[in-house]
Short mmCIF file of the C-alpha atoms (twelve columns), coordinates in Angstrom:
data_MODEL
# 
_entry.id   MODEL 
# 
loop_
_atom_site.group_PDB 
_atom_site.id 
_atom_site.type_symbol 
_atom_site.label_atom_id 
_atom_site.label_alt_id 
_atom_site.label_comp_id 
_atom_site.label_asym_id 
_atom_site.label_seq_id 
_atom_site.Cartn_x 
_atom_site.Cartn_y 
_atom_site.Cartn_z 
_atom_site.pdbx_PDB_model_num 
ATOM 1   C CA . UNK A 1   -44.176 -16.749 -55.930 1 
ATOM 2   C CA . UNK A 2   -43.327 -13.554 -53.823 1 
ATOM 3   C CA . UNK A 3   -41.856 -15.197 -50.502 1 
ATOM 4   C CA . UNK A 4   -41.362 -17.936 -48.541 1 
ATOM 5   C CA . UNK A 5   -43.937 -16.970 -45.835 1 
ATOM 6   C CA . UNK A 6   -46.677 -16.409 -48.578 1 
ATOM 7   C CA . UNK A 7   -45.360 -20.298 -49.801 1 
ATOM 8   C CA . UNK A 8   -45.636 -21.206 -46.155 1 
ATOM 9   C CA . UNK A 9   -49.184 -20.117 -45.452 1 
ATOM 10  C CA . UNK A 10  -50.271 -21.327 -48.611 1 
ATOM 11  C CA . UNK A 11  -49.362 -24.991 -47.642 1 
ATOM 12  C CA . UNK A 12  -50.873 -24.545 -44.294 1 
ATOM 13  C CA . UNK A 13  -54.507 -23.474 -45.056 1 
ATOM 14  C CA . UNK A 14  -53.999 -25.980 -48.614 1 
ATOM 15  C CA . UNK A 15  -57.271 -28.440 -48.276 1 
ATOM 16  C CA . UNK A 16  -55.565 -31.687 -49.007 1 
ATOM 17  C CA . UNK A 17  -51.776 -33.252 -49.774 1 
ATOM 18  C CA . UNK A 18  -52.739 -32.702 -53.594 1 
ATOM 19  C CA . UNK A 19  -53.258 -28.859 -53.403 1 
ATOM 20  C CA . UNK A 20  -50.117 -29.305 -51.433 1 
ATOM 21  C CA . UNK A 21  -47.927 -31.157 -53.212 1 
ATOM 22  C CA . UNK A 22  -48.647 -28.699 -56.319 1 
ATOM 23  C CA . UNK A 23  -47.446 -25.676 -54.206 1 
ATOM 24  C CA . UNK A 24  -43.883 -27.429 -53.807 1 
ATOM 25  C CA . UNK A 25  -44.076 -28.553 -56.913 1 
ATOM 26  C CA . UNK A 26  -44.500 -25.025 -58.295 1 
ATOM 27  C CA . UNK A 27  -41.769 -23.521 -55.752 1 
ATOM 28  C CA . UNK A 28  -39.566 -25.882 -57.334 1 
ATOM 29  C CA . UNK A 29  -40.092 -25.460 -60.907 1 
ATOM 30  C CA . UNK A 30  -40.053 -21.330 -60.068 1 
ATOM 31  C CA . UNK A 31  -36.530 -22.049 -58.182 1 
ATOM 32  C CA . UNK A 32  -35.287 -23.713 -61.477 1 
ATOM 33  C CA . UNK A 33  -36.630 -20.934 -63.504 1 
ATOM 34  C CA . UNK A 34  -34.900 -18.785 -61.144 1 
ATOM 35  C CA . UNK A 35  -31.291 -20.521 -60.619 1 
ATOM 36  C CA . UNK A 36  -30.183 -22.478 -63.043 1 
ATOM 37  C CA . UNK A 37  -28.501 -25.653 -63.128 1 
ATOM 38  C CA . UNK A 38  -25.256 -25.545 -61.464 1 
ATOM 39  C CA . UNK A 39  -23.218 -28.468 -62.829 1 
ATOM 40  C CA . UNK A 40  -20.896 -28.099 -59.396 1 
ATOM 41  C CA . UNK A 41  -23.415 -29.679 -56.643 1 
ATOM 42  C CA . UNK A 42  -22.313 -30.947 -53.952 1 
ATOM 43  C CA . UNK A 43  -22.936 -35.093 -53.659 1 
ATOM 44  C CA . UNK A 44  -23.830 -36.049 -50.518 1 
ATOM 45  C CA . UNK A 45  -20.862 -38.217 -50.245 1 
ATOM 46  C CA . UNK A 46  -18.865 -34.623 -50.761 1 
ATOM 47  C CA . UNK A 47  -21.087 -33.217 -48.169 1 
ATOM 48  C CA . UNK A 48  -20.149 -35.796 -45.644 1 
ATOM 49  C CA . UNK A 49  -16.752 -35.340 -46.096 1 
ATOM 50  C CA . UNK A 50  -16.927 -31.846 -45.196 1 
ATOM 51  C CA . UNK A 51  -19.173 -32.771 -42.801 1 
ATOM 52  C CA . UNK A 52  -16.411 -35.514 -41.043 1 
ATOM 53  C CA . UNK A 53  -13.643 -33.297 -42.405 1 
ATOM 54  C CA . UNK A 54  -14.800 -30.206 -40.036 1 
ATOM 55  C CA . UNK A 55  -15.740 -32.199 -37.146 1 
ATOM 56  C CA . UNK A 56  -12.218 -33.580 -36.774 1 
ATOM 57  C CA . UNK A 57  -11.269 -30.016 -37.418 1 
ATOM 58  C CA . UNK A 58  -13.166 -28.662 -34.703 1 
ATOM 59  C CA . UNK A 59  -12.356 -32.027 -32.731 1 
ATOM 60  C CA . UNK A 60  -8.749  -30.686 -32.906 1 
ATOM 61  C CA . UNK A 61  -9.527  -27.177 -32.218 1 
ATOM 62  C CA . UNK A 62  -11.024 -28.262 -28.724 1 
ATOM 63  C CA . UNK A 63  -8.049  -30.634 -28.196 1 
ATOM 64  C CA . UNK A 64  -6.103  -27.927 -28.990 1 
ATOM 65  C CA . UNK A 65  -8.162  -25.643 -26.442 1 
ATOM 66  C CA . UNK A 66  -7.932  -28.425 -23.785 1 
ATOM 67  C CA . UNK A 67  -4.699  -28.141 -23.626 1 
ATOM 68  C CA . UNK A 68  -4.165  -24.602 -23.907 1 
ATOM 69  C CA . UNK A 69  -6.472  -24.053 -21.412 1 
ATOM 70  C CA . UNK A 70  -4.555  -26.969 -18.809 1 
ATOM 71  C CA . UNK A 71  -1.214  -25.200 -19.839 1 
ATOM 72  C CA . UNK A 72  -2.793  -21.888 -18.536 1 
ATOM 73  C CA . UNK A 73  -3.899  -23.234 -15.598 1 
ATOM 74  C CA . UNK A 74  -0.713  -24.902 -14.801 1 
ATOM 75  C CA . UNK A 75  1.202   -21.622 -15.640 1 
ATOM 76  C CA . UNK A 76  -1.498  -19.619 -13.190 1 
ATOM 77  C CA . UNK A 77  -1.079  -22.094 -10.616 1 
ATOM 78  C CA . UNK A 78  2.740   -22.045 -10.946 1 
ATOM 79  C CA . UNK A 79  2.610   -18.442 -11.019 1 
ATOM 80  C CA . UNK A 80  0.370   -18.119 -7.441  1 
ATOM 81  C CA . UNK A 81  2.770   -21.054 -6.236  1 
ATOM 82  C CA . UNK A 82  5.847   -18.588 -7.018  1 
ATOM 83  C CA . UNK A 83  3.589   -15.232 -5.847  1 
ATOM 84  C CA . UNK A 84  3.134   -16.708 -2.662  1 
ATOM 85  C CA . UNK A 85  6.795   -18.015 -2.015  1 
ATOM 86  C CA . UNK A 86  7.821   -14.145 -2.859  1 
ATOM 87  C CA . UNK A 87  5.122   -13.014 -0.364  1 
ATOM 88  C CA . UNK A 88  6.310   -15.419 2.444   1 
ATOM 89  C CA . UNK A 89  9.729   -13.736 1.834   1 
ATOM 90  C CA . UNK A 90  8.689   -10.421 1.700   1 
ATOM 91  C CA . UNK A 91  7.215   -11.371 4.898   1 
ATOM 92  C CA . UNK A 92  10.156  -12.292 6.415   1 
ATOM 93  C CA . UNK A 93  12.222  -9.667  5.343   1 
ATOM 94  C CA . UNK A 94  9.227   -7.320  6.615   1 
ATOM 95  C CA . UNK A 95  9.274   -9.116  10.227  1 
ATOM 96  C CA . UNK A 96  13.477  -8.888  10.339  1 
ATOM 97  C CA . UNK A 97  13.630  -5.293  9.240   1 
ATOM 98  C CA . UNK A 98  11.040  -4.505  11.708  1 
ATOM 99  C CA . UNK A 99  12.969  -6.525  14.679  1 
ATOM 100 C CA . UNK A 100 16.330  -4.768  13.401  1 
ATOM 101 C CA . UNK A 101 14.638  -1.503  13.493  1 
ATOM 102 C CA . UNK A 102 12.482  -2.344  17.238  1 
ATOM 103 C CA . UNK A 103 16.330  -3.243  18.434  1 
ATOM 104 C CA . UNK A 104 17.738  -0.090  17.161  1 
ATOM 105 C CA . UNK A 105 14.858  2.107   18.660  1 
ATOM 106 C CA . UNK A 106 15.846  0.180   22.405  1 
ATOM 107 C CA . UNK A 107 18.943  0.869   21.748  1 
ATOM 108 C CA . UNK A 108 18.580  4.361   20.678  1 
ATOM 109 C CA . UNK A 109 16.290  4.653   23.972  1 
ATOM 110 C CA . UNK A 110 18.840  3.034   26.310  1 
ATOM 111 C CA . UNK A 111 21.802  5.532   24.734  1 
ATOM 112 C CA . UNK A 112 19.381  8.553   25.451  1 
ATOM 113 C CA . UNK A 113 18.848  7.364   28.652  1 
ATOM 114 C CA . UNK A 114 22.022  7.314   29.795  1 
ATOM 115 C CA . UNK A 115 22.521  10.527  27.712  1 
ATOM 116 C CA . UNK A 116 20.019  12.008  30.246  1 
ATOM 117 C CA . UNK A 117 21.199  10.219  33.242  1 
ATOM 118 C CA . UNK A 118 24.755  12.289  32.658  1 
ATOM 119 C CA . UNK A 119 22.906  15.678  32.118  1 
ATOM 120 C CA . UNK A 120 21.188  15.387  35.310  1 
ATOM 121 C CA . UNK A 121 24.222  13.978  37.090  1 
ATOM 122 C CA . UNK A 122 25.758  16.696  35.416  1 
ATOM 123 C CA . UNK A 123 22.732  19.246  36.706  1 
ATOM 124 C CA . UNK A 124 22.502  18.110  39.998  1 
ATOM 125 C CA . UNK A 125 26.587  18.863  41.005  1 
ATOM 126 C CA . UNK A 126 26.498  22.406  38.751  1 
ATOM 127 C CA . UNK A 127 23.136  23.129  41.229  1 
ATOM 128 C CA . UNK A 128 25.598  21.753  44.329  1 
ATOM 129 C CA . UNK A 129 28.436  23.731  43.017  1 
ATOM 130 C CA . UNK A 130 26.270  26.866  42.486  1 
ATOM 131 C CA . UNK A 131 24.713  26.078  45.996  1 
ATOM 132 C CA . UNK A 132 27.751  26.317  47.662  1 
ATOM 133 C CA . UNK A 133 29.036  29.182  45.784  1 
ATOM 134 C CA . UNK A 134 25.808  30.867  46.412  1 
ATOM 135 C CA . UNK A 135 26.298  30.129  49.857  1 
ATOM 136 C CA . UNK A 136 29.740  31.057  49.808  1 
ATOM 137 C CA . UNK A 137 29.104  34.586  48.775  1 
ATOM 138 C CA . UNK A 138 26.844  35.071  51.289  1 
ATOM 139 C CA . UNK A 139 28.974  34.376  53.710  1 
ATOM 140 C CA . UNK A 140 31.875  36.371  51.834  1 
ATOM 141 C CA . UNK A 141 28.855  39.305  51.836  1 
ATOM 142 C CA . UNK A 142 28.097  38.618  55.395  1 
ATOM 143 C CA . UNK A 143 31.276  38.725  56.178  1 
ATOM 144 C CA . UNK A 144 31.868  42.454  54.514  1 
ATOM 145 C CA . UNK A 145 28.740  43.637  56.172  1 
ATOM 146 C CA . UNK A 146 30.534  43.065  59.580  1 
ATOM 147 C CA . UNK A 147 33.687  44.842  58.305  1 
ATOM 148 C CA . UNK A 148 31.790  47.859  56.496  1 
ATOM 149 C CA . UNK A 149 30.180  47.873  59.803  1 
ATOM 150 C CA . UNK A 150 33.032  47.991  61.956  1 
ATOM 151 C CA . UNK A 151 35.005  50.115  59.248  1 
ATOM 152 C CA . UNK A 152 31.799  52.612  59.582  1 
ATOM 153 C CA . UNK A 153 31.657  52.445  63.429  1 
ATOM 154 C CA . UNK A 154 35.123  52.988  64.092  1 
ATOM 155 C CA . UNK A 155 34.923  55.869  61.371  1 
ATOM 156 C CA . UNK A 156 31.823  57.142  62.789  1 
ATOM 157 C CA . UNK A 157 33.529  56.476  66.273  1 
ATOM 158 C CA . UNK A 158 36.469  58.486  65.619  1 
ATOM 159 C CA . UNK A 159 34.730  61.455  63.731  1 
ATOM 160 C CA . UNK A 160 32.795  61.662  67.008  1 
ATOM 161 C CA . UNK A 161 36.445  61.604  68.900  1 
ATOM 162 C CA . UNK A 162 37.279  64.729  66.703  1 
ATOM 163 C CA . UNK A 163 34.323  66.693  67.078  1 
ATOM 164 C CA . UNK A 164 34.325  66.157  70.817  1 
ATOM 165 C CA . UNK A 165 37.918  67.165  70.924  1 
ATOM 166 C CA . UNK A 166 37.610  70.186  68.589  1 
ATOM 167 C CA . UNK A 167 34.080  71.006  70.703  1 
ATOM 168 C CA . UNK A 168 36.712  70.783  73.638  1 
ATOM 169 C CA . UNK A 169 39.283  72.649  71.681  1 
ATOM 170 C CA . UNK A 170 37.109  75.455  70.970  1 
ATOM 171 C CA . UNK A 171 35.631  75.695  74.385  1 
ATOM 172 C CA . UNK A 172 38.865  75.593  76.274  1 
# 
């Protein structure tokens, strides 16, 4: 016997359960020829032993899993508990930095305001003062005209004096 299949296919097209039953029969004796006797079988009683032996094994395992598994989700849920209590106070601390920081900008506004309140306080009397010096030298310029004038008049008066007296002088 080469295979199993050619085994299988032989009992399937066999006529009738005698042609059958010789097959197996010749399977078995070529599996004994084969193997031989192994004087460690398992008994069925062994078997089941295993058998009950692994399922409370693997009973155990999925206990063990269970609980494993509810541990993990109570440490993930404890941990999202604790990730959103640091959030909420990151939160906070966010919102009070940024109303520190809005109070410090109106304050920094209200100082520069002032700030520029002074410098055009300041701008408007140094344009008043320069007004009124402005205005001052013109009238200090005005006034200089009128003397250079008057200086230049009576000079130009009394060089006319001395020509007409030398122009008398000389016709005389």
């Amino acid at each position: 016997m080469t295979s199993v299949i050619e085994l299988y296919e032989q009992i399937s097209s066999a006529p009738d359960e005698k042609t059958r039953a010789r097959l197996i029969v010749e399977a078995i004796e070529h599996v004994e020829r084969r193997f031989p006797a192994v004087n460690d079988l398992a008994t069925n009683a062994a078997l089941r032993e295993t058998e009950l032996r692994l399922q409370k094994e693997i009973e155990q395992l999925r206990a063990e899993t269970r609980e494993i598994e509810g541990n993990l989700r109570r440490d993930i849920e404890q941990l999202r508990g604790d990730l959103q209590k640091e959030i909420e106070q990151l939160r906070a601390e966010t919102r009070e930095i940024e109303g520190n920081l809005r109070r410090d900008i109106e304050q920094l506004r209200g100082d520069l305001q002032k700030e520029i309140e002074q410098l055009r306080a300041e701008t408007r009397q140094i344009e008043g003062n320069l007004r009124r010096d402005i205005e001052q030298l013109r009238a200090e310029t005005a006034h200089h005209k009128v003397d250079i004038i008057k200086w230049t008049l009576g000079a130009l008066l009394a060089y006319a004096v001395l020509i007409l007296g030398a122009m008398r002088f000389f016709a005389g």
